[in-house]
C-alpha cells in the first residue's frame, strides 16, 4: 500500500488528538493557577484535596484517551503505509508517537505531589500544587508540544 492509500482522515487524527491534548494541558494550567492566588491560599488549602481527587479521577482517562489516540493513529499510519520507509514523514510519525507515549514517563514525578494533595497535606496543598504546576508546564512544553509539532509536520509532509 502506498502512502497515498492511507485515508486523509486517518492522517488528520494525530493532529486533532495532539491538539486536544495540548489544549487540555493549557486549560488545566489556567484552571489550577487560580488556587495560587494569595488571597485564596487558606481556602485553596482546604479545597484542593477534594478538588484534585475529582479533577484527576475525571481528567486522567481523558488524557490517556487523547495520548492513546495520538499513538495508535500514528502507529496505524506507519503500519498502513507500505512504502513509509522511503517517506520523509516516517521519522515525524515515529517522533509524534514516541512523544505522546513519553507523556507517561513523567508520571513518577507528577504522581507524588498529586497524591500529597489528595491525602491533604494540611496547609501545604498549595505548595504541592505549585510543584505540580511546574512539572505540568515542563511536560506540556516538551512532550505535549513536541508531539503536536511532530504530528503537524508528519501530516503536512505525508499529504504533500
Tab-separated table of C-alpha atoms in Angstrom, residues 1-17 73-74 76-77 80-81 84 93 151-152 154-160:
chain	number	residue	atom	x	y	z
A	1	UNK	CA	0.000	0.000	0.000
A	2	UNK	CA	1.421	3.392	-0.880
A	3	UNK	CA	1.377	6.392	1.451
A	4	UNK	CA	-1.363	7.907	-0.718
A	5	UNK	CA	-3.706	4.999	0.068
A	6	UNK	CA	-3.912	5.888	3.757
A	7	UNK	CA	-7.149	7.881	4.194
A	8	UNK	CA	-6.696	11.600	4.745
A	9	UNK	CA	-8.927	11.427	7.822
A	10	UNK	CA	-6.535	8.933	9.425
A	11	UNK	CA	-3.665	11.316	8.705
A	12	UNK	CA	-5.564	14.129	10.447
A	13	UNK	CA	-6.321	12.188	13.634
A	14	UNK	CA	-2.834	12.662	15.183
A	15	UNK	CA	-3.136	16.436	14.685
A	16	UNK	CA	-6.612	16.524	16.188
A	17	UNK	CA	-5.746	14.383	19.210
A	73	UNK	CA	-3.223	6.681	14.903
A	74	UNK	CA	0.479	7.372	14.268
A	76	UNK	CA	-1.723	2.832	12.207
A	77	UNK	CA	-0.410	5.280	9.635
A	80	UNK	CA	-0.716	1.086	6.739
A	81	UNK	CA	1.887	2.814	4.639
A	84	UNK	CA	6.657	4.583	4.532
A	93	UNK	CA	5.186	9.958	12.829
A	151	UNK	CA	2.189	15.344	14.103
A	152	UNK	CA	1.712	18.554	12.144
A	154	UNK	CA	4.218	14.400	9.582
A	155	UNK	CA	0.788	15.171	8.213
A	156	UNK	CA	1.918	18.075	6.037
A	157	UNK	CA	4.825	16.057	4.648
A	158	UNK	CA	2.698	12.964	4.028
A	159	UNK	CA	-0.018	14.910	2.238
A	160	UNK	CA	2.344	16.927	0.040
